[in-house]
mmCIF file of C-alpha atoms in Angstrom:
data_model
loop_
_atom_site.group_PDB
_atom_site.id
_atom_site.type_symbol
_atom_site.label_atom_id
_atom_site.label_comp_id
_atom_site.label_asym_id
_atom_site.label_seq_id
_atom_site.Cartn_x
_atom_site.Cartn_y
_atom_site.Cartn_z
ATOM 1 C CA UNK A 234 87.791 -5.439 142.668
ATOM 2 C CA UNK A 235 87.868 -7.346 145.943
ATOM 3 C CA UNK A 236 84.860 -6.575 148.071
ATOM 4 C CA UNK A 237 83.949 -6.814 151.375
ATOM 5 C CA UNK A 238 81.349 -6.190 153.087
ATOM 6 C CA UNK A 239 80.282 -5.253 157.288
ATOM 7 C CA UNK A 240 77.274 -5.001 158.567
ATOM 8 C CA UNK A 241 75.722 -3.394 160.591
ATOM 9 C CA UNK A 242 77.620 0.164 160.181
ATOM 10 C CA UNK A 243 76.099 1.445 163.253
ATOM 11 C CA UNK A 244 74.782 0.001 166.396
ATOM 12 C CA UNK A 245 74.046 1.719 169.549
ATOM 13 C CA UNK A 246 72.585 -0.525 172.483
ATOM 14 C CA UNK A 247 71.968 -1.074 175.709
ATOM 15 C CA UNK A 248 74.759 -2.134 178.823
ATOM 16 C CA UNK A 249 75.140 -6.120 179.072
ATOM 17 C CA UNK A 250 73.660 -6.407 175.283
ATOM 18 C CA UNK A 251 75.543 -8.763 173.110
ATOM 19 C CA UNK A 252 75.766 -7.360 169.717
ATOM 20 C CA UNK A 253 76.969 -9.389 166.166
ATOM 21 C CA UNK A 254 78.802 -7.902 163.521
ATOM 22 C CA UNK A 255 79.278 -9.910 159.716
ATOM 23 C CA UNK A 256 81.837 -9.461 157.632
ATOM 24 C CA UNK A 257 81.355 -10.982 154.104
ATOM 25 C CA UNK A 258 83.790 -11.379 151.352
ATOM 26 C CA UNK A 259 81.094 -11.008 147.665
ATOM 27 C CA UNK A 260 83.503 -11.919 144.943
ATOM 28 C CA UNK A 261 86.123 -13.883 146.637
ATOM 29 C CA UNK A 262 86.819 -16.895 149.193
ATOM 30 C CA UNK A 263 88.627 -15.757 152.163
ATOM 31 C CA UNK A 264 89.756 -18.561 154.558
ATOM 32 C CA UNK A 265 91.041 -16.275 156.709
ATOM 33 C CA UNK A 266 89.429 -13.062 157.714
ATOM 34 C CA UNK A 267 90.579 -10.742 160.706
ATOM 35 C CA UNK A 268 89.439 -8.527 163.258
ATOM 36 C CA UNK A 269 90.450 -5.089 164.313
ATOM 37 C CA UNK A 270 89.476 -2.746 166.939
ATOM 38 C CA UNK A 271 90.236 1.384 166.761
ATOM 39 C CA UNK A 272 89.809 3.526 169.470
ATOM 40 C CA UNK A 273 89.269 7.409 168.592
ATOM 41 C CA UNK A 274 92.483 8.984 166.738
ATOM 42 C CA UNK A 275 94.381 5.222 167.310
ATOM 43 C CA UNK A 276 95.799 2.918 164.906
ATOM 44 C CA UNK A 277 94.324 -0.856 163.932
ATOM 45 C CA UNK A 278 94.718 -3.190 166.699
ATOM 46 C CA UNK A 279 94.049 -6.764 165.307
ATOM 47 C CA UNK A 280 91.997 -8.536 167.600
ATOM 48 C CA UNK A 281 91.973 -12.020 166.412
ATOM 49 C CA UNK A 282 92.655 -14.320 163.301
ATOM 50 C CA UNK A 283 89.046 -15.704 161.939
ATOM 51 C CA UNK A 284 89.980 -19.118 160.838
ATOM 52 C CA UNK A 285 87.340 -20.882 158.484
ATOM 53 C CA UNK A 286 85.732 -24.425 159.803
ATOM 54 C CA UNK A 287 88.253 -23.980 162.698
ATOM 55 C CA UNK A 288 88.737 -21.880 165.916
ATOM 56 C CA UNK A 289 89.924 -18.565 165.741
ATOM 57 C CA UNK A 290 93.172 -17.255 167.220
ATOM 58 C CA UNK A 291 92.936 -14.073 169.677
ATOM 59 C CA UNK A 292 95.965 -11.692 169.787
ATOM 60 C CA UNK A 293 97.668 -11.651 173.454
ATOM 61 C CA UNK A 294 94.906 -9.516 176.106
ATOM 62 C CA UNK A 295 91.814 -10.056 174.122
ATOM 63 C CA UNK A 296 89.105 -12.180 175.715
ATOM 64 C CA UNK A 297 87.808 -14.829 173.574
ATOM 65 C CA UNK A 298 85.036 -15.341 175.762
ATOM 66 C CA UNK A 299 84.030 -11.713 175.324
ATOM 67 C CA UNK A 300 84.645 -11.471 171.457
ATOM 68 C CA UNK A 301 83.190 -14.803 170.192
ATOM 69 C CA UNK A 302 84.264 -15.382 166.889
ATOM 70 C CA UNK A 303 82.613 -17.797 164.138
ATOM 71 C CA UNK A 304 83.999 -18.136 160.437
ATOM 72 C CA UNK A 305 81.286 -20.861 159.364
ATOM 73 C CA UNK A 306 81.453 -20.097 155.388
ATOM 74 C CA UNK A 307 84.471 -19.353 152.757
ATOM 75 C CA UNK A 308 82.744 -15.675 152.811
ATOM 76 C CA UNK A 309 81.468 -15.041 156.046
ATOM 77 C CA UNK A 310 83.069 -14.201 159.630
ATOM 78 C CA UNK A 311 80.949 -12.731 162.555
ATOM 79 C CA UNK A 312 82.213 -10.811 165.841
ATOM 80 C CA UNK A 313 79.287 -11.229 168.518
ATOM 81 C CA UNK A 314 80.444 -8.872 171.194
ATOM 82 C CA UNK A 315 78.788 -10.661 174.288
ATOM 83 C CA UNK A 316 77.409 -9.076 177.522
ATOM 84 C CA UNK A 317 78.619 -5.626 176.031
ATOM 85 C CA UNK A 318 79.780 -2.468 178.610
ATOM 86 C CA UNK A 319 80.451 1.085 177.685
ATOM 87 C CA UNK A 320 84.221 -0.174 177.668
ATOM 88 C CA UNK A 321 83.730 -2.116 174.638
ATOM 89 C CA UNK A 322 82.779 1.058 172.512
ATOM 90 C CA UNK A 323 84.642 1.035 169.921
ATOM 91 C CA UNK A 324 84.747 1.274 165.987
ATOM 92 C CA UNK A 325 85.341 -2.304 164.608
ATOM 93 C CA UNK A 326 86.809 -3.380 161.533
ATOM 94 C CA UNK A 327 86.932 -6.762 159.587
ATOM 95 C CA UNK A 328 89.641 -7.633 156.840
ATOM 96 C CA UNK A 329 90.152 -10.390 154.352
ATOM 97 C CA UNK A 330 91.977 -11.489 151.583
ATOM 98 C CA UNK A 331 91.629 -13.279 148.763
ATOM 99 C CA UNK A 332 93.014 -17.113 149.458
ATOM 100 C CA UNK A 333 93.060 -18.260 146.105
ATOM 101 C CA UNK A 334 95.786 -16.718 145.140
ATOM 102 C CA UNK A 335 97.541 -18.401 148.435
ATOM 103 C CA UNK A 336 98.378 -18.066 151.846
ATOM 104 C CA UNK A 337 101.486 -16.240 152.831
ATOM 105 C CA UNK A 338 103.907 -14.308 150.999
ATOM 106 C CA UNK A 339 101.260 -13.669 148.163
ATOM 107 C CA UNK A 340 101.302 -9.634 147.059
ATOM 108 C CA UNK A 341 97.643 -9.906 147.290
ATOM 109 C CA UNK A 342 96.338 -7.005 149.879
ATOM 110 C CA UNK A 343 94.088 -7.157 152.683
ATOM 111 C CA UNK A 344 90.449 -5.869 152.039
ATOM 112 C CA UNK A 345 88.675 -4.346 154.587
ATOM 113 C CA UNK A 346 85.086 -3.703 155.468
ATOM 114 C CA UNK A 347 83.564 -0.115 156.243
ATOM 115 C CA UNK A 348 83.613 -0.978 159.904
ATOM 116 C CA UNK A 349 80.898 -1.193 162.357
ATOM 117 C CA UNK A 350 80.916 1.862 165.008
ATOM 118 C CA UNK A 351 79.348 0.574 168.613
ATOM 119 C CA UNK A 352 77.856 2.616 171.035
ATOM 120 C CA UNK A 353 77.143 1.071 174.521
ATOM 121 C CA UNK A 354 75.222 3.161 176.821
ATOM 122 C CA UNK B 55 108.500 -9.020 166.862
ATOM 123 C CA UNK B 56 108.074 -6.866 164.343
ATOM 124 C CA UNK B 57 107.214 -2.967 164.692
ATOM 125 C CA UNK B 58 106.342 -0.486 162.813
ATOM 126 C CA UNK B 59 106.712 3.443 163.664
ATOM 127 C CA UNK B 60 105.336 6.259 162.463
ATOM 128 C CA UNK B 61 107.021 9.699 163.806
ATOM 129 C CA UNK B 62 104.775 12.550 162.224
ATOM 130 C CA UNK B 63 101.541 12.396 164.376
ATOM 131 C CA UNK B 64 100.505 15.228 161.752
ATOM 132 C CA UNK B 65 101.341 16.985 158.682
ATOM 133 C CA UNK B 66 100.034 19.532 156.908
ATOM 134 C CA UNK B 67 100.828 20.394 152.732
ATOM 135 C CA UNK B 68 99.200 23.158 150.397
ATOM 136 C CA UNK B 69 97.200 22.145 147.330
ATOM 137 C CA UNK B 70 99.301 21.050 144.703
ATOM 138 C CA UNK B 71 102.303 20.633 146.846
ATOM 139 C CA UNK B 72 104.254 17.713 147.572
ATOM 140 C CA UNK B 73 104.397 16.077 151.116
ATOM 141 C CA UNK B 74 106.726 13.259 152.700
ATOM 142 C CA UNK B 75 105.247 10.648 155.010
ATOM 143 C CA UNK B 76 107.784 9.042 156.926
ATOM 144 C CA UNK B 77 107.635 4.834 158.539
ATOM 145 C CA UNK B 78 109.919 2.777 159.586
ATOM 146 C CA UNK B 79 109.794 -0.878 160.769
ATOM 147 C CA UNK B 80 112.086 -3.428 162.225
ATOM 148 C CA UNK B 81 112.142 -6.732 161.410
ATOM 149 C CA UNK B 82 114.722 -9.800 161.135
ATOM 150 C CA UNK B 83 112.745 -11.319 157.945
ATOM 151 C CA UNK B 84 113.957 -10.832 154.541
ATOM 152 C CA UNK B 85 110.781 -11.421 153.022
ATOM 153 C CA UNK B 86 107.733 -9.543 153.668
ATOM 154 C CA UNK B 87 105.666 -6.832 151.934
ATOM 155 C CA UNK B 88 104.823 -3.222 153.043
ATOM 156 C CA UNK B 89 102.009 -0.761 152.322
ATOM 157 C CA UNK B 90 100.197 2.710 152.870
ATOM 158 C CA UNK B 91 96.622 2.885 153.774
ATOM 159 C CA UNK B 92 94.680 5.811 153.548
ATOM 160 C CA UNK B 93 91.623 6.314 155.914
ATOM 161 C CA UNK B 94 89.704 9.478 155.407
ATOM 162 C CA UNK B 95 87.056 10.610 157.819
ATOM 163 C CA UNK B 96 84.837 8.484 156.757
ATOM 164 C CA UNK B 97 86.185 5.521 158.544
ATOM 165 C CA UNK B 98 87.151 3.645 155.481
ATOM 166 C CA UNK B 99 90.137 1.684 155.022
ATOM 167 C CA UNK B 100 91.658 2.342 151.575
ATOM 168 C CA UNK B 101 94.770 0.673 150.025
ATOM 169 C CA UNK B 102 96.869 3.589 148.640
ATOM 170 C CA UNK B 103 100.269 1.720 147.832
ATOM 171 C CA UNK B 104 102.168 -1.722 147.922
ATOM 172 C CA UNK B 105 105.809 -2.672 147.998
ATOM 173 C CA UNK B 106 107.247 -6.356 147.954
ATOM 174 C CA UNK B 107 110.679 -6.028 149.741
ATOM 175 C CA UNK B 108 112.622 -8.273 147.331
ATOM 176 C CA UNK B 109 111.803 -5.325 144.275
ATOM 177 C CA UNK B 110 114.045 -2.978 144.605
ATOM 178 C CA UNK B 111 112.321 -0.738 142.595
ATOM 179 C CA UNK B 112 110.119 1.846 144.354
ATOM 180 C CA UNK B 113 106.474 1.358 143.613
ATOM 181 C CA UNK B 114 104.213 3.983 142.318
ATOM 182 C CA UNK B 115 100.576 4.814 141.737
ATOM 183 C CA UNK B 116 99.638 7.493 140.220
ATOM 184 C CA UNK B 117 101.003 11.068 142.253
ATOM 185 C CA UNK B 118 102.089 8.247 145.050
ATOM 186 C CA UNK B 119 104.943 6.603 145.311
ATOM 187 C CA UNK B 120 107.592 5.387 147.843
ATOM 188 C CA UNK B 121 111.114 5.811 149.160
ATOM 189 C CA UNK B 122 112.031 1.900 150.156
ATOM 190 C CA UNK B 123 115.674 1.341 151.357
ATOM 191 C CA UNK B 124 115.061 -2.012 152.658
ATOM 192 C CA UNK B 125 118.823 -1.499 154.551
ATOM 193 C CA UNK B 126 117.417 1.271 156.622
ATOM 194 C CA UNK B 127 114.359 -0.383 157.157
ATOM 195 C CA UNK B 128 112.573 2.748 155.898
ATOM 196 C CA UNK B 129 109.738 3.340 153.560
ATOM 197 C CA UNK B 130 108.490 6.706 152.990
ATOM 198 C CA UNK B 131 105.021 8.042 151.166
ATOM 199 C CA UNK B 132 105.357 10.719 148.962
ATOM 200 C CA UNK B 133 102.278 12.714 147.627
ATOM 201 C CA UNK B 134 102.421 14.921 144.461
ATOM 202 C CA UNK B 135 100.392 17.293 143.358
ATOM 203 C CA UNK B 136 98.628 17.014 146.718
ATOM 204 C CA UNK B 137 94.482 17.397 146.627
ATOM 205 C CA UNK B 138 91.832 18.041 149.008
ATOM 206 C CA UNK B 139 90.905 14.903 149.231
ATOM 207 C CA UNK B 140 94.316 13.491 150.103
ATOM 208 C CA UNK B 141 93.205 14.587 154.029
ATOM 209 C CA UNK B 142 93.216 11.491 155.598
ATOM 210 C CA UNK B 143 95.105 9.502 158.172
ATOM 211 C CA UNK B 144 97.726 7.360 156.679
ATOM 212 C CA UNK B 145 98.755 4.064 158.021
ATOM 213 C CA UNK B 146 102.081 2.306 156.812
ATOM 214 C CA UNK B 147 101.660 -0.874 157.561
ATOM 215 C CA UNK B 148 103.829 -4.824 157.362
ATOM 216 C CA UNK B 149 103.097 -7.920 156.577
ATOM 217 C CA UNK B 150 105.255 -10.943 156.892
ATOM 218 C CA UNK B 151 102.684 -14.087 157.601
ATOM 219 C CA UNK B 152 99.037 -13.371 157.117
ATOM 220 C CA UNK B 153 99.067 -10.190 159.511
ATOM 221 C CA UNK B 154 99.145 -6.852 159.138
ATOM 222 C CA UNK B 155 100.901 -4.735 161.584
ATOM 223 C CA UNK B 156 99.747 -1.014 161.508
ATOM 224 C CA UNK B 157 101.944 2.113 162.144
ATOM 225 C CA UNK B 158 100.081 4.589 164.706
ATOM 226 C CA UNK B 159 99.732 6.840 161.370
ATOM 227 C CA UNK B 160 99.974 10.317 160.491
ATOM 228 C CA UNK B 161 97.200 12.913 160.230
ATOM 229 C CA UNK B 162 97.434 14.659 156.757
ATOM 230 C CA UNK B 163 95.805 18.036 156.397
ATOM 231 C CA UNK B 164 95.656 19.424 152.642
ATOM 232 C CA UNK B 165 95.153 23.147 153.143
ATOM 233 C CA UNK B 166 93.175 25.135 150.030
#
């Protein structure tokens, strides 16, 4: 089945610390990849739309110039939290899905990654 | 805009019992697919079941399956036969485009 895969699982780091997170897709090409953010006991909050080759769109209230986003590959998307702050701790999750079978209205679901947990002290 | 609510902040079911999780959305598409995912304790996001709303036939996997009335905008989880590792928090979630919009899910406790 559809893999994908986040690294790193775990980072804790210092204030003002700008930490990247990958998300690969390793069986399938995913044009499209997304971001989520969970806060303890909260749902999925998607953070922004990872668009391949192109610019990625941010959901309404998060900061694009805090959460850079760069989808460079068909099977890689990165999140570099920049300038972290204890604020920013959170657990973050990447999704994609498989684009060969199409964009929209396809029954094919989202995969996600195992999330990356950040700690800023 | 589409929503999706989830009413039962936590449930609770004996071992072998059956348990209903309920989810309802609103939406002015006709359409658009649903789903229930299951994320245990270890953080992991795990696909548990998928409907397409233009099958009106509820889908099941295994001792899931769901309660879709596509009128009422409603599409419930049910768990048979519930196990141990069935504790999880369950998300019900919709997709219309390319996003998925998440339920604030329901703690499930499985009690020995």
């Amino acid at each position: 089945g559809a893999v994908v895969s986040q690294h790193p699982s775990r980072v804790i780091c210092k204030s003002g610390t700008s930490v990247k997170i990958e998300c690969r897709s390793l069986d399938f090409q995913a044009t499209t990849m997304f971001w989520y953010r969970q806060f303890p006991k909260k749902s999925l909050m998607l953070m922004a739309t990872s668009n391949e080759g192109s610019k990625a769109t941010y959901e309404q209230g998060v900061e694009k110039d805090k959460f850079l986003i760069n989808h460079a590959s068909l099977t890689l998307s990165t999140l570099t939290v920049t300038s972290a702050h204890p604020e920013d701790s959170s657990f973050y999750i990447c999704s994609a899905r498989d684009t060969a079978h199409g964009q929209f209205l396809s029954n094919q679901p989202q995969h996600f990654g195992d999330g990356t947990r950040l700690s800023i002290l | 805009a589409q929503t999706v609510t989830q009413s039962q902040p936590e449930m609770s079911v004996q071992e072998a019992e059956t348990v209903t999780l309920s989810c309802t959305y609103d939406t002015s598409e006709n359409n658009y697919y649903l789903f229930w995912y299951k994320q245990p304790p270890s953080r992991q996001m795990i696909l548990v079941i998928r409907q397409e709303a233009y099958k009106q036939q509820n889908a099941t996997e295994n001792r899931f399956s769901v309660n879709f009335q596509k009128a009422a905008k409603s599409f419930s989880l049910k768990i048979s036969d519930s196990q141990l590792g069935d504790t999880a928090m369950y998300f019900c979630a919709f997709r219309y485009t390319d996003k998925l919009i998440f339920g604030t899910g329901t703690r499930l406790q499985v009690f020995p």
